[in-house]
Short mmCIF file of C-alpha atoms in Angstrom, two decimals:
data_model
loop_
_atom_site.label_atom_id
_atom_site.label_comp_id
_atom_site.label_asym_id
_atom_site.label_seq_id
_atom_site.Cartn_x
_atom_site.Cartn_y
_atom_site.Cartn_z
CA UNK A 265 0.00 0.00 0.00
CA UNK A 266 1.42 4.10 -0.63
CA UNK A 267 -1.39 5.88 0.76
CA UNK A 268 -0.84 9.01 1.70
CA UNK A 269 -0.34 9.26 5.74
CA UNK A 270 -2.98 10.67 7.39
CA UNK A 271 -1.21 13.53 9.06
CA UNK A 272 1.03 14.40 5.83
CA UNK A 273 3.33 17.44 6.58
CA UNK A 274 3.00 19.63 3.71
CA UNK A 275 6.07 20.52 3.51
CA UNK A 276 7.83 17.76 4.43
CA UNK A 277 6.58 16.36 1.67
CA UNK A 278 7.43 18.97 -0.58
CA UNK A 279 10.95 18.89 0.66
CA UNK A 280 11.19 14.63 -0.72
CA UNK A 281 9.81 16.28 -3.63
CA UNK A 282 13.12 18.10 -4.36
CA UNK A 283 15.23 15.55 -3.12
CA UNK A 284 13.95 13.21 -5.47
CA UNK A 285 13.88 15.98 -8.12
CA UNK A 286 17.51 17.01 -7.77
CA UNK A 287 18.86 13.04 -7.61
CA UNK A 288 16.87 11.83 -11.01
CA UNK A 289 16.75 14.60 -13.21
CA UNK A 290 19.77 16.54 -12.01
CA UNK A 291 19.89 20.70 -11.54
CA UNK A 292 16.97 22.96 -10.52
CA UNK A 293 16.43 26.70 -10.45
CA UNK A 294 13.96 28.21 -8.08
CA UNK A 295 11.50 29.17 -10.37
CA UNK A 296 11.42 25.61 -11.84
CA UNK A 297 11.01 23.84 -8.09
CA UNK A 298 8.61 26.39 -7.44
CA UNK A 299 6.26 25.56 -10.63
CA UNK A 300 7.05 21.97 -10.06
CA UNK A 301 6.09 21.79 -6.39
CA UNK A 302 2.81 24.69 -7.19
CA UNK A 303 4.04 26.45 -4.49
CA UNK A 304 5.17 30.53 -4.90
CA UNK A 305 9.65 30.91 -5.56
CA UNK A 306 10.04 31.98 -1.99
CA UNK A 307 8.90 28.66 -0.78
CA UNK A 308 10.72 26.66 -3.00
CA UNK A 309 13.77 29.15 -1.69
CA UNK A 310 13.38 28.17 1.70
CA UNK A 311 12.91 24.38 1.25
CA UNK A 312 16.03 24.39 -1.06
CA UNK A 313 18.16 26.04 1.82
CA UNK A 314 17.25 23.71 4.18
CA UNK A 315 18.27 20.67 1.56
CA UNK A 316 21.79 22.91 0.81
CA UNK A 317 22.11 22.92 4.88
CA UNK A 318 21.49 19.38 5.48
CA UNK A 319 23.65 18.48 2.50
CA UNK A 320 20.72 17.26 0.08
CA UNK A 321 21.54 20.04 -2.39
CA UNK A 322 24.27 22.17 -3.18
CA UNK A 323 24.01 25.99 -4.85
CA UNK A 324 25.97 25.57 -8.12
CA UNK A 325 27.71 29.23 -9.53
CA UNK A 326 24.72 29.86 -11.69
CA UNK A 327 22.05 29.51 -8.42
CA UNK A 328 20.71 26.75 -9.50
CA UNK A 329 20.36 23.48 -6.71
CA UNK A 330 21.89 20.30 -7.16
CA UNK A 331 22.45 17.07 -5.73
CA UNK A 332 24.34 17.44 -2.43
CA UNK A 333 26.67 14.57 -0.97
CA UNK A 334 23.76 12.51 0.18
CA UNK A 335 22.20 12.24 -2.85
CA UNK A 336 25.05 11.81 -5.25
CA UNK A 337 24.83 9.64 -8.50
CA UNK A 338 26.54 9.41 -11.24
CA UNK A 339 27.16 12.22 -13.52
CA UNK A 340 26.24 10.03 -16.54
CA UNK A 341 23.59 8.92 -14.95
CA UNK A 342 21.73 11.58 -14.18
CA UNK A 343 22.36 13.10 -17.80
CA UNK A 344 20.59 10.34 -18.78
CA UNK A 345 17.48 9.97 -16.67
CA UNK A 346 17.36 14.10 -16.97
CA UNK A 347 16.89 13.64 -21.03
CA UNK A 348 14.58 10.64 -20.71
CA UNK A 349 12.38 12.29 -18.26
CA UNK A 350 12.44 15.49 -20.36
CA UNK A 351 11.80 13.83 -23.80
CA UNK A 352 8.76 11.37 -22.08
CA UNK A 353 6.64 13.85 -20.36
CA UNK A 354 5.00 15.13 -23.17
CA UNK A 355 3.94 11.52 -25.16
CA UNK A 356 3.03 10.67 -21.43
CA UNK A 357 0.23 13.32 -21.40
CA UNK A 358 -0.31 12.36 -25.13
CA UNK A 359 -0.91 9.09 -23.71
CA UNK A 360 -3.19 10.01 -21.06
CA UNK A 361 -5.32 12.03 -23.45
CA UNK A 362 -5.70 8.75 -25.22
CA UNK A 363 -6.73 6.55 -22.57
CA UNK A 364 -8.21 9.33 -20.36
CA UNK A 365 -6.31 7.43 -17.04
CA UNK A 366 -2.77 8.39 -15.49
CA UNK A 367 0.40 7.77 -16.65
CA UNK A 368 3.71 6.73 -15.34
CA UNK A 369 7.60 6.65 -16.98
CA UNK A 370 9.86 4.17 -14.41
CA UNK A 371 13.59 3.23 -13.99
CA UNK A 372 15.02 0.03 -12.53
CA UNK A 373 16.89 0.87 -8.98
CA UNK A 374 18.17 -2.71 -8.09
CA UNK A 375 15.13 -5.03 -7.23
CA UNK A 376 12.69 -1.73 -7.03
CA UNK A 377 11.52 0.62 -9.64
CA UNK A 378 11.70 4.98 -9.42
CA UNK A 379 9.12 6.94 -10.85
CA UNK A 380 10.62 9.17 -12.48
CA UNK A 381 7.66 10.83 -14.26
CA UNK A 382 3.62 10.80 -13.41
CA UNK A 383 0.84 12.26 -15.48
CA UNK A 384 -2.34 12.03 -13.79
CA UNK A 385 -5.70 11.70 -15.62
CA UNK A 386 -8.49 14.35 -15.06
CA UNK A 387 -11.02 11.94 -14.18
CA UNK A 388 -12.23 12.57 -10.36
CA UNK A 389 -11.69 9.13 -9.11
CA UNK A 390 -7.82 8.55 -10.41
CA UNK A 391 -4.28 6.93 -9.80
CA UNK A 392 -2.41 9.93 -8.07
CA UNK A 393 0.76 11.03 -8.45
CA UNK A 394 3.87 8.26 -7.95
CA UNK A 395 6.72 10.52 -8.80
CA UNK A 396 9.34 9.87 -6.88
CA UNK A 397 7.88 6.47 -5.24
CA UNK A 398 9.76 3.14 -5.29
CA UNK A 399 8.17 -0.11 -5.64
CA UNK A 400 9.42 -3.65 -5.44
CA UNK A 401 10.11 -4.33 -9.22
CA UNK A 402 8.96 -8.01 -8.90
CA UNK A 403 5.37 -7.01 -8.58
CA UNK A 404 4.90 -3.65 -10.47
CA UNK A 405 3.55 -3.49 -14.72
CA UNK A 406 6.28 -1.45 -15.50
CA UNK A 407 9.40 -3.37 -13.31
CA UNK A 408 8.26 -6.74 -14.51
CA UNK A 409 9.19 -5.65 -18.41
CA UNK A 410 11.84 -4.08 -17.21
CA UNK A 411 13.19 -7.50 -15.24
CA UNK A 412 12.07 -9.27 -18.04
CA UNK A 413 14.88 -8.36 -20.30
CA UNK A 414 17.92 -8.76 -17.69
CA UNK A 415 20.47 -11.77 -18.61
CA UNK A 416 19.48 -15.14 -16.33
CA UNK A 417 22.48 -14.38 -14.10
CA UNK A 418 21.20 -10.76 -13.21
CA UNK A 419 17.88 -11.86 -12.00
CA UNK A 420 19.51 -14.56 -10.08
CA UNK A 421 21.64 -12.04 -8.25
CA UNK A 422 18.57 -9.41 -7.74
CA UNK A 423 17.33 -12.04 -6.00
CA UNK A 424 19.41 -14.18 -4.11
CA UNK A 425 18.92 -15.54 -0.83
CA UNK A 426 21.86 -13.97 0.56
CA UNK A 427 20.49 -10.66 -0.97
CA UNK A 428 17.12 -11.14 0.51
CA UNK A 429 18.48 -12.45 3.87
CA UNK A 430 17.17 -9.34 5.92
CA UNK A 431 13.26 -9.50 4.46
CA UNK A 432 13.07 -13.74 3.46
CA UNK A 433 9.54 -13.27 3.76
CA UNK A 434 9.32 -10.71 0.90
CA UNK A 435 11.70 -12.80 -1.86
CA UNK A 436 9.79 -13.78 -4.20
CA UNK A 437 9.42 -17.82 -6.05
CA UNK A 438 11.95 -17.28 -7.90
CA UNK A 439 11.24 -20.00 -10.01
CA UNK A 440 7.78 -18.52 -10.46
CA UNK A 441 8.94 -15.17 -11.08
CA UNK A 442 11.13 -15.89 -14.15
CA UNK A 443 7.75 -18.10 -15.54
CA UNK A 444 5.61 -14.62 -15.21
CA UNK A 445 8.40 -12.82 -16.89
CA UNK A 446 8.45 -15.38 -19.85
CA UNK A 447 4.87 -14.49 -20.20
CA UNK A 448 5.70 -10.76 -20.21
CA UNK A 449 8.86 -10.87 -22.83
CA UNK A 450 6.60 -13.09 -24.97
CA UNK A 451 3.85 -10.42 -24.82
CA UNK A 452 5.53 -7.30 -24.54
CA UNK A 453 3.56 -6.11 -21.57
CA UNK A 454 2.88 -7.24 -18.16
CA UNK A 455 0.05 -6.26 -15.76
CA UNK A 456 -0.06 -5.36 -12.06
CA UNK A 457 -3.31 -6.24 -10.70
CA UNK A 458 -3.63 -4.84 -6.73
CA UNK A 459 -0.15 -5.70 -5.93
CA UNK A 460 1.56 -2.86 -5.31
CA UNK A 461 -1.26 -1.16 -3.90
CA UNK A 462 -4.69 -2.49 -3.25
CA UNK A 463 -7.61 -1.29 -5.61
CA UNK A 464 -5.01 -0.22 -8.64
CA UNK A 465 -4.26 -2.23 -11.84
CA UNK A 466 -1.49 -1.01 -13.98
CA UNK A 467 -0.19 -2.15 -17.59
CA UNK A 468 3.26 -1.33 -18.21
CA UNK A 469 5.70 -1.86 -21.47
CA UNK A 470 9.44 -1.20 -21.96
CA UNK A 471 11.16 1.70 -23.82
CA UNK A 472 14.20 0.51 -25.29
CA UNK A 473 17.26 2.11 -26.57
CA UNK A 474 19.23 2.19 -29.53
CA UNK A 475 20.46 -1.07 -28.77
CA UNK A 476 17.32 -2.65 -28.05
CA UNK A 477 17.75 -3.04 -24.59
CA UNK A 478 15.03 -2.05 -21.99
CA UNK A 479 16.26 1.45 -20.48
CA UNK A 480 12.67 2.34 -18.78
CA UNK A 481 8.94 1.62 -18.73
CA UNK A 482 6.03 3.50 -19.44
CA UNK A 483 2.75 2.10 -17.60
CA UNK A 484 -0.58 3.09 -17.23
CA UNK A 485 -2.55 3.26 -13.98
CA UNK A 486 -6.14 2.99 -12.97
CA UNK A 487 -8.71 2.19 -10.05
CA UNK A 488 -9.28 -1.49 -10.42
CA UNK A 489 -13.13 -0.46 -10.65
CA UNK A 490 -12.70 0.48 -14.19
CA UNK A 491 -10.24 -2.01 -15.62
CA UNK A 492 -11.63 -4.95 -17.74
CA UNK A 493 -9.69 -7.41 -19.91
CA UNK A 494 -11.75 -5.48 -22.94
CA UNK A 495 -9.46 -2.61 -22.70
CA UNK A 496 -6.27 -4.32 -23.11
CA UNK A 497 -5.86 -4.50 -26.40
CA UNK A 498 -6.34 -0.85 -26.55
CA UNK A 499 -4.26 0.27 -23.63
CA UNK A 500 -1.63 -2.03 -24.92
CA UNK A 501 -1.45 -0.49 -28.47
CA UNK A 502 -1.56 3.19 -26.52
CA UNK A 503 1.52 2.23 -24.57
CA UNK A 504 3.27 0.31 -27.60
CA UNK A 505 2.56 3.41 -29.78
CA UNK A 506 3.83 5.76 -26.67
CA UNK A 507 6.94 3.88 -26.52
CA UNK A 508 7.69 4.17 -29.72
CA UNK A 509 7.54 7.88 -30.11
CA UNK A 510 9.87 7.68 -27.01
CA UNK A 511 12.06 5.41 -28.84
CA UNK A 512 12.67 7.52 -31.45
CA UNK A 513 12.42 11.22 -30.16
CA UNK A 514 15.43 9.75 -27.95
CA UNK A 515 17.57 8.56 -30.76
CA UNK A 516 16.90 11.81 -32.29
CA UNK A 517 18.55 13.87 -29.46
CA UNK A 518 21.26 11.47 -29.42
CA UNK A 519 22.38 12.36 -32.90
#
């Protein structure tokens, strides 16, 4: 379950927000944390000096934020997710014109997945706003595509018993796990029905890169009240078609 806690600390929340922010997608002005956040430039001032103070975020010579010592990633790394974020946000909200529900781009972090990016739908009864949540890969659409096209020996180290030692409750079959990801590299799509979060069904498929291997997911999210196996085709060929223009908008800017 990632409900929201009952007695959520606005901006508490806000300040994850950045954090998260500043880790994936790398640098952030003021005005750009403020717009993200809807919150007015001085507040988005104040929660980025308490980040820079807490080393979260450092002030770069140009005043923009960046990640501070307790976030740090790689350079490359960032660069990367930065691009792919920029470049999907726009088909995402294509997408969820298309299929009127919300939409999500992930990464693979070890055995969870990152959303990195969240469009939500306008309908009144909708999948929130993930950006920024992790998720056991194993059991999300969009990390089950994405563990689907790891080499054997990777999956088999993601989920070792010596790597699961701490939680052996949570490790999954794994012998069942690499029979649902046959069924999702055959497809091209897996589905998450309630098991990341109770009363939510998600479909996710894999963007790949140049070299055809899966660099992300793009998935779709929805109450489980309005899912039926009668959409599937449909949200299927929305997400193949989104991927695609992913695809190829990011082989464009690498050029």
């Amino acid at each position: 379950m990632k409900n929201p806690p009952n007695y959520a600390i606005r901006s508490v929340d806000h300040a994850l927000q950045l954090a998260v922010m500043l880790q994936v997608e790398g640098p952030l002005g003021v005005g750009e944390a403020a717009e993200r956040l809807g919150v007015v430039p001085s507040t988005a001032h104040r929660l980025l000096a308490m980040l820079v103070y807490r080393d979260f975020a450092v002030q770069l010579e140009d005043r923009r934020y960046a990640a501070g010592p307790v976030l740090s990633l790689g350079a490359s790394s960032l660069s990367h997710t930065s691009r792919l974020r920029a470049v999907a946000m726009p088909h995402l909200a294509a997408l969820v014109e298309r299929v009127r529900e919300s939409a999500n781009l992930v990464i693979l972090a070890g055995d969870h997945v990152r959303f990195i990016g969240t469009v939500e739908c306008a309908q009144a009864l909708r999948v929130g706003n993930r950006e920024g949540m992790v998720f056991p890969a194993h059991l999300a659409s969009g990390g089950k595509v994405l563990l689907a096209d790891l080499p054997p020996e990777r999956l088999d180290l993601l989920y070792s018993a010596e790597k699961w030692a701490d939680r052996p409750e949570q490790r999954p079959n794994l012998a069942a796990l690499r029979r649902e990801l046959r069924t999702a590299r055959e497809r091209g799509f897996a589905i998450n029905a309630g098991r990341t979060e109770a009363g939510v069904t998600a479909v996710g498929r894999a963007v790949r890169g140049a070299d055809g291997t899966a660099q992300a997911a793009v998935s779709v999210s929805m109450p489980t009240t309005r899912f039926s196996r009668d959409l599937l085709p449909g949200l299927v060929g929305a997400l193949a078609a989104t991927a695609r223009d992913i695809e190829a908008e990011m082989r464009g800017a690498a050029m």
